[in-house]
Amino acid sequence: MWSVPLLAIAAVGASALLFDLSLPLRLPGNRDWAEAAAVLRVRAGPADAVQLWPPWAERARLFVRSVPVRTEEDLRAADYPGVERLWLLALPRVPLAHLARARAALRQRGATAGDEVRFGALSLQPWELHGPRVLSFLTSPLEEHEVDYVPRQCTLVRIGPPGDPGRLRARGQGGVMHVRAGIVGERAYQGFRGPVRVDVQVDGAALATLTVPPTAPPEAGWRRLDAAAPAGEHAFTFLVSARDVDRPLCLSAWTTAP
């Protein structure tokens, strides 16, 4: 007669075997990815982007080339500047996918869903974001670097000492200014370093300051600043300084209509 521990081990082994045998049904194959990518090539427009869910489903990048791919983890608070329609490309059958949670987060930000399409183990659904209109991109929305282990749309800016800060200059329309910044790579987690200071100027006058401290999880390393900028066209300057300058800082800035 089997003992209770042996029965427990057998049950765990059977569960693991069942999970392994079901993986082909849970994970998409190349054909699934290719079909989803083909639909995006035909239906996606210039103001569209793809959000992967779960965010670790990076295999999509091998197939989806016609639309920018995002891997945000907090869909309610994520920035999608300039994106009017977001395609949620999801793996609904994988363990802990939490697809319903992702959809709820999009609804909470005011997005509205279109019809879902299935491609084997993949789900593709368009969402209209209804976000504020972008007036000006002050940094490149096409450049991408990794902050907090997430690819961010941001521009590398030199960090200088307080007396000689790194500078990024741009011209654009005022409105609501959005600034995001973070240290690229592992040096973001070096707690012995001091904070990085980003001073924002409009036509040479101080507007606001964003401080980027060393990242201490669970705190985010991608820091946020939102401030009102005067209406009309202006010269914007971002002054980046710290006591230790041997770190890559990535900056993203844009303005939207009030």
mmCIF file of N, CA, C and O in Angstrom, residues 69-123:
data_model
loop_
_atom_site.group_PDB
_atom_site.id
_atom_site.type_symbol
_atom_site.label_atom_id
_atom_site.label_comp_id
_atom_site.label_asym_id
_atom_site.label_seq_id
_atom_site.Cartn_x
_atom_site.Cartn_y
_atom_site.Cartn_z
ATOM 1 N N VAL A 69 6.618 47.590 -31.195
ATOM 2 C CA VAL A 69 6.241 46.602 -30.188
ATOM 3 C C VAL A 69 6.565 47.156 -28.803
ATOM 4 O O VAL A 69 7.667 47.646 -28.555
ATOM 5 N N ARG A 70 5.598 47.076 -27.894
ATOM 6 C CA ARG A 70 5.777 47.551 -26.527
ATOM 7 C C ARG A 70 5.626 46.382 -25.558
ATOM 8 O O ARG A 70 4.843 45.442 -25.814
ATOM 9 N N THR A 71 6.347 46.459 -24.439
ATOM 10 C CA THR A 71 6.293 45.403 -23.421
ATOM 11 C C THR A 71 6.046 46.012 -22.042
ATOM 12 O O THR A 71 6.682 45.639 -21.057
ATOM 13 N N GLU A 72 5.140 46.955 -21.958
ATOM 14 C CA GLU A 72 4.804 47.595 -20.690
ATOM 15 C C GLU A 72 4.159 46.575 -19.746
ATOM 16 O O GLU A 72 3.443 45.667 -20.175
ATOM 17 N N GLU A 73 4.408 46.757 -18.442
ATOM 18 C CA GLU A 73 3.850 45.852 -17.446
ATOM 19 C C GLU A 73 2.606 46.419 -16.761
ATOM 20 O O GLU A 73 1.738 45.659 -16.336
ATOM 21 N N ASP A 74 2.523 47.726 -16.631
ATOM 22 C CA ASP A 74 1.369 48.380 -16.017
ATOM 23 C C ASP A 74 0.605 49.098 -17.129
ATOM 24 O O ASP A 74 0.922 50.231 -17.492
ATOM 25 N N LEU A 75 -0.403 48.449 -17.670
ATOM 26 C CA LEU A 75 -1.087 48.990 -18.843
ATOM 27 C C LEU A 75 -1.960 50.198 -18.490
ATOM 28 O O LEU A 75 -2.286 50.993 -19.375
ATOM 29 N N ARG A 76 -2.325 50.338 -17.252
ATOM 30 C CA ARG A 76 -3.147 51.489 -16.865
ATOM 31 C C ARG A 76 -2.322 52.775 -16.843
ATOM 32 O O ARG A 76 -2.779 53.824 -17.269
ATOM 33 N N ALA A 77 -1.082 52.686 -16.359
ATOM 34 C CA ALA A 77 -0.252 53.881 -16.197
ATOM 35 C C ALA A 77 0.760 54.063 -17.315
ATOM 36 O O ALA A 77 1.433 55.092 -17.363
ATOM 37 N N ALA A 78 0.889 53.098 -18.218
ATOM 38 C CA ALA A 78 1.917 53.157 -19.255
ATOM 39 C C ALA A 78 1.693 54.352 -20.182
ATOM 40 O O ALA A 78 0.553 54.762 -20.454
ATOM 41 N N ASP A 79 2.801 54.908 -20.658
ATOM 42 C CA ASP A 79 2.741 55.992 -21.643
ATOM 43 C C ASP A 79 2.742 55.398 -23.046
ATOM 44 O O ASP A 79 3.579 54.551 -23.363
ATOM 45 N N TYR A 80 1.828 55.866 -23.868
ATOM 46 C CA TYR A 80 1.812 55.489 -25.276
ATOM 47 C C TYR A 80 1.700 56.763 -26.116
ATOM 48 O O TYR A 80 0.719 56.954 -26.839
ATOM 49 N N PRO A 81 2.675 57.671 -26.020
ATOM 50 C CA PRO A 81 2.538 58.946 -26.736
ATOM 51 C C PRO A 81 2.457 58.756 -28.241
ATOM 52 O O PRO A 81 3.254 58.030 -28.829
ATOM 53 N N GLY A 82 1.478 59.401 -28.837
ATOM 54 C CA GLY A 82 1.305 59.320 -30.280
ATOM 55 C C GLY A 82 0.593 58.078 -30.765
ATOM 56 O O GLY A 82 0.306 57.952 -31.953
ATOM 57 N N VAL A 83 0.270 57.151 -29.865
ATOM 58 C CA VAL A 83 -0.412 55.910 -30.249
ATOM 59 C C VAL A 83 -1.916 56.108 -30.107
ATOM 60 O O VAL A 83 -2.406 56.439 -29.028
ATOM 61 N N GLU A 84 -2.623 55.918 -31.188
ATOM 62 C CA GLU A 84 -4.081 56.049 -31.161
ATOM 63 C C GLU A 84 -4.768 54.698 -30.981
ATOM 64 O O GLU A 84 -5.814 54.613 -30.339
ATOM 65 N N ARG A 85 -4.172 53.670 -31.568
ATOM 66 C CA ARG A 85 -4.753 52.326 -31.445
ATOM 67 C C ARG A 85 -3.663 51.349 -31.006
ATOM 68 O O ARG A 85 -2.598 51.287 -31.602
ATOM 69 N N LEU A 86 -3.963 50.603 -29.950
ATOM 70 C CA LEU A 86 -3.026 49.648 -29.381
ATOM 71 C C LEU A 86 -3.555 48.238 -29.634
ATOM 72 O O LEU A 86 -4.686 47.921 -29.276
ATOM 73 N N TRP A 87 -2.712 47.406 -30.247
ATOM 74 C CA TRP A 87 -3.084 46.020 -30.513
ATOM 75 C C TRP A 87 -2.542 45.149 -29.379
ATOM 76 O O TRP A 87 -1.332 45.055 -29.193
ATOM 77 N N LEU A 88 -3.436 44.523 -28.631
ATOM 78 C CA LEU A 88 -3.043 43.662 -27.525
ATOM 79 C C LEU A 88 -2.829 42.257 -28.085
ATOM 80 O O LEU A 88 -3.779 41.552 -28.417
ATOM 81 N N LEU A 89 -1.554 41.866 -28.190
ATOM 82 C CA LEU A 89 -1.180 40.553 -28.721
ATOM 83 C C LEU A 89 -0.829 39.666 -27.531
ATOM 84 O O LEU A 89 0.189 39.879 -26.866
ATOM 85 N N ALA A 90 -1.684 38.684 -27.241
ATOM 86 C CA ALA A 90 -1.609 37.982 -25.964
ATOM 87 C C ALA A 90 -1.538 36.470 -26.146
ATOM 88 O O ALA A 90 -1.928 35.915 -27.168
ATOM 89 N N LEU A 91 -1.019 35.825 -25.088
ATOM 90 C CA LEU A 91 -0.992 34.364 -24.977
ATOM 91 C C LEU A 91 -1.959 33.983 -23.859
ATOM 92 O O LEU A 91 -1.561 33.826 -22.703
ATOM 93 N N PRO A 92 -3.230 33.850 -24.154
ATOM 94 C CA PRO A 92 -4.229 33.688 -23.092
ATOM 95 C C PRO A 92 -4.165 32.353 -22.363
ATOM 96 O O PRO A 92 -4.712 32.228 -21.259
ATOM 97 N N ARG A 93 -3.501 31.340 -22.933
ATOM 98 C CA ARG A 93 -3.529 30.008 -22.325
ATOM 99 C C ARG A 93 -2.333 29.713 -21.435
ATOM 100 O O ARG A 93 -2.301 28.664 -20.797
ATOM 101 N N VAL A 94 -1.346 30.597 -21.390
ATOM 102 C CA VAL A 94 -0.178 30.302 -20.561
ATOM 103 C C VAL A 94 -0.532 30.509 -19.094
ATOM 104 O O VAL A 94 -1.431 31.295 -18.758
ATOM 105 N N PRO A 95 0.153 29.803 -18.184
ATOM 106 C CA PRO A 95 -0.148 29.980 -16.749
ATOM 107 C C PRO A 95 0.072 31.419 -16.313
ATOM 108 O O PRO A 95 1.007 32.087 -16.744
ATOM 109 N N LEU A 96 -0.820 31.903 -15.471
ATOM 110 C CA LEU A 96 -0.740 33.243 -14.889
ATOM 111 C C LEU A 96 -0.691 34.333 -15.960
ATOM 112 O O LEU A 96 -0.037 35.358 -15.791
ATOM 113 N N ALA A 97 -1.400 34.120 -17.048
ATOM 114 C CA ALA A 97 -1.424 35.132 -18.107
ATOM 115 C C ALA A 97 -2.147 36.400 -17.660
ATOM 116 O O ALA A 97 -1.772 37.506 -18.042
ATOM 117 N N HIS A 98 -3.196 36.252 -16.880
ATOM 118 C CA HIS A 98 -3.951 37.392 -16.350
ATOM 119 C C HIS A 98 -4.402 38.333 -17.477
ATOM 120 O O HIS A 98 -4.302 39.551 -17.340
ATOM 121 N N LEU A 99 -4.890 37.773 -18.567
ATOM 122 C CA LEU A 99 -5.338 38.599 -19.686
ATOM 123 C C LEU A 99 -6.522 39.473 -19.291
ATOM 124 O O LEU A 99 -6.620 40.630 -19.708
ATOM 125 N N ALA A 100 -7.429 38.939 -18.462
ATOM 126 C CA ALA A 100 -8.569 39.739 -18.009
ATOM 127 C C ALA A 100 -8.091 40.957 -17.236
ATOM 128 O O ALA A 100 -8.666 42.045 -17.345
ATOM 129 N N ARG A 101 -7.012 40.814 -16.464
ATOM 130 C CA ARG A 101 -6.461 41.933 -15.705
ATOM 131 C C ARG A 101 -5.885 42.991 -16.650
ATOM 132 O O ARG A 101 -6.045 44.193 -16.419
ATOM 133 N N ALA A 102 -5.233 42.546 -17.709
ATOM 134 C CA ALA A 102 -4.678 43.493 -18.680
ATOM 135 C C ALA A 102 -5.792 44.273 -19.371
ATOM 136 O O ALA A 102 -5.696 45.494 -19.555
ATOM 137 N N ARG A 103 -6.855 43.589 -19.740
ATOM 138 C CA ARG A 103 -7.975 44.271 -20.387
ATOM 139 C C ARG A 103 -8.658 45.246 -19.431
ATOM 140 O O ARG A 103 -9.055 46.343 -19.827
ATOM 141 N N ALA A 104 -8.776 44.851 -18.173
ATOM 142 C CA ALA A 104 -9.377 45.755 -17.191
ATOM 143 C C ALA A 104 -8.535 47.014 -17.027
ATOM 144 O O ALA A 104 -9.076 48.121 -16.883
ATOM 145 N N ALA A 105 -7.216 46.879 -17.056
ATOM 146 C CA ALA A 105 -6.339 48.039 -16.929
ATOM 147 C C ALA A 105 -6.513 48.992 -18.107
ATOM 148 O O ALA A 105 -6.516 50.218 -17.935
ATOM 149 N N LEU A 106 -6.685 48.460 -19.305
ATOM 150 C CA LEU A 106 -6.911 49.318 -20.463
ATOM 151 C C LEU A 106 -8.254 50.034 -20.357
ATOM 152 O O LEU A 106 -8.365 51.216 -20.707
ATOM 153 N N ARG A 107 -9.256 49.342 -19.883
ATOM 154 C CA ARG A 107 -10.561 50.002 -19.707
ATOM 155 C C ARG A 107 -10.467 51.113 -18.670
ATOM 156 O O ARG A 107 -11.114 52.157 -18.813
ATOM 157 N N GLN A 108 -9.689 50.903 -17.617
ATOM 158 C CA GLN A 108 -9.572 51.902 -16.558
ATOM 159 C C GLN A 108 -8.935 53.194 -17.066
ATOM 160 O O GLN A 108 -9.183 54.260 -16.514
ATOM 161 N N ARG A 109 -8.132 53.113 -18.114
ATOM 162 C CA ARG A 109 -7.537 54.315 -18.672
ATOM 163 C C ARG A 109 -8.412 54.925 -19.767
ATOM 164 O O ARG A 109 -8.014 55.887 -20.423
ATOM 165 N N GLY A 110 -9.604 54.347 -19.976
ATOM 166 C CA GLY A 110 -10.554 54.905 -20.933
ATOM 167 C C GLY A 110 -10.493 54.315 -22.319
ATOM 168 O O GLY A 110 -11.174 54.805 -23.229
ATOM 169 N N ALA A 111 -9.711 53.253 -22.525
ATOM 170 C CA ALA A 111 -9.617 52.626 -23.838
ATOM 171 C C ALA A 111 -10.851 51.780 -24.121
ATOM 172 O O ALA A 111 -11.495 51.260 -23.212
ATOM 173 N N THR A 112 -11.178 51.650 -25.414
ATOM 174 C CA THR A 112 -12.318 50.838 -25.827
ATOM 175 C C THR A 112 -11.846 49.740 -26.768
ATOM 176 O O THR A 112 -11.004 49.964 -27.637
ATOM 177 N N ALA A 113 -12.413 48.545 -26.578
ATOM 178 C CA ALA A 113 -11.936 47.352 -27.280
ATOM 179 C C ALA A 113 -12.668 47.127 -28.588
ATOM 180 O O ALA A 113 -13.863 47.416 -28.718
ATOM 181 N N GLY A 114 -11.940 46.574 -29.557
ATOM 182 C CA GLY A 114 -12.527 46.081 -30.795
ATOM 183 C C GLY A 114 -12.689 44.574 -30.718
ATOM 184 O O GLY A 114 -12.574 43.961 -29.658
ATOM 185 N N ASP A 115 -12.950 43.961 -31.850
ATOM 186 C CA ASP A 115 -13.195 42.518 -31.890
ATOM 187 C C ASP A 115 -11.887 41.745 -31.755
ATOM 188 O O ASP A 115 -10.880 42.063 -32.394
ATOM 189 N N GLU A 116 -11.936 40.710 -30.942
ATOM 190 C CA GLU A 116 -10.769 39.842 -30.742
ATOM 191 C C GLU A 116 -10.710 38.793 -31.845
ATOM 192 O O GLU A 116 -11.730 38.258 -32.281
ATOM 193 N N VAL A 117 -9.483 38.482 -32.290
ATOM 194 C CA VAL A 117 -9.248 37.431 -33.282
ATOM 195 C C VAL A 117 -8.270 36.441 -32.672
ATOM 196 O O VAL A 117 -7.312 36.825 -31.989
ATOM 197 N N ARG A 118 -8.490 35.141 -32.915
ATOM 198 C CA ARG A 118 -7.608 34.104 -32.395
ATOM 199 C C ARG A 118 -6.791 33.477 -33.520
ATOM 200 O O ARG A 118 -7.308 33.219 -34.612
ATOM 201 N N PHE A 119 -5.535 33.205 -33.226
ATOM 202 C CA PHE A 119 -4.638 32.483 -34.121
ATOM 203 C C PHE A 119 -3.997 31.365 -33.306
ATOM 204 O O PHE A 119 -2.932 31.551 -32.714
ATOM 205 N N GLY A 120 -4.652 30.226 -33.216
ATOM 206 C CA GLY A 120 -4.150 29.146 -32.384
ATOM 207 C C GLY A 120 -4.099 29.585 -30.931
ATOM 208 O O GLY A 120 -5.107 29.912 -30.314
ATOM 209 N N ALA A 121 -2.891 29.623 -30.379
ATOM 210 C CA ALA A 121 -2.707 30.001 -28.974
ATOM 211 C C ALA A 121 -2.498 31.493 -28.787
ATOM 212 O O ALA A 121 -2.149 31.936 -27.689
ATOM 213 N N LEU A 122 -2.736 32.279 -29.832
ATOM 214 C CA LEU A 122 -2.577 33.730 -29.754
ATOM 215 C C LEU A 122 -3.924 34.427 -29.813
ATOM 216 O O LEU A 122 -4.861 33.955 -30.457
ATOM 217 N N SER A 123 -3.985 35.587 -29.156
ATOM 218 C CA SER A 123 -5.151 36.449 -29.199
ATOM 219 C C SER A 123 -4.708 37.832 -29.651
ATOM 220 O O SER A 123 -3.684 38.344 -29.173
#
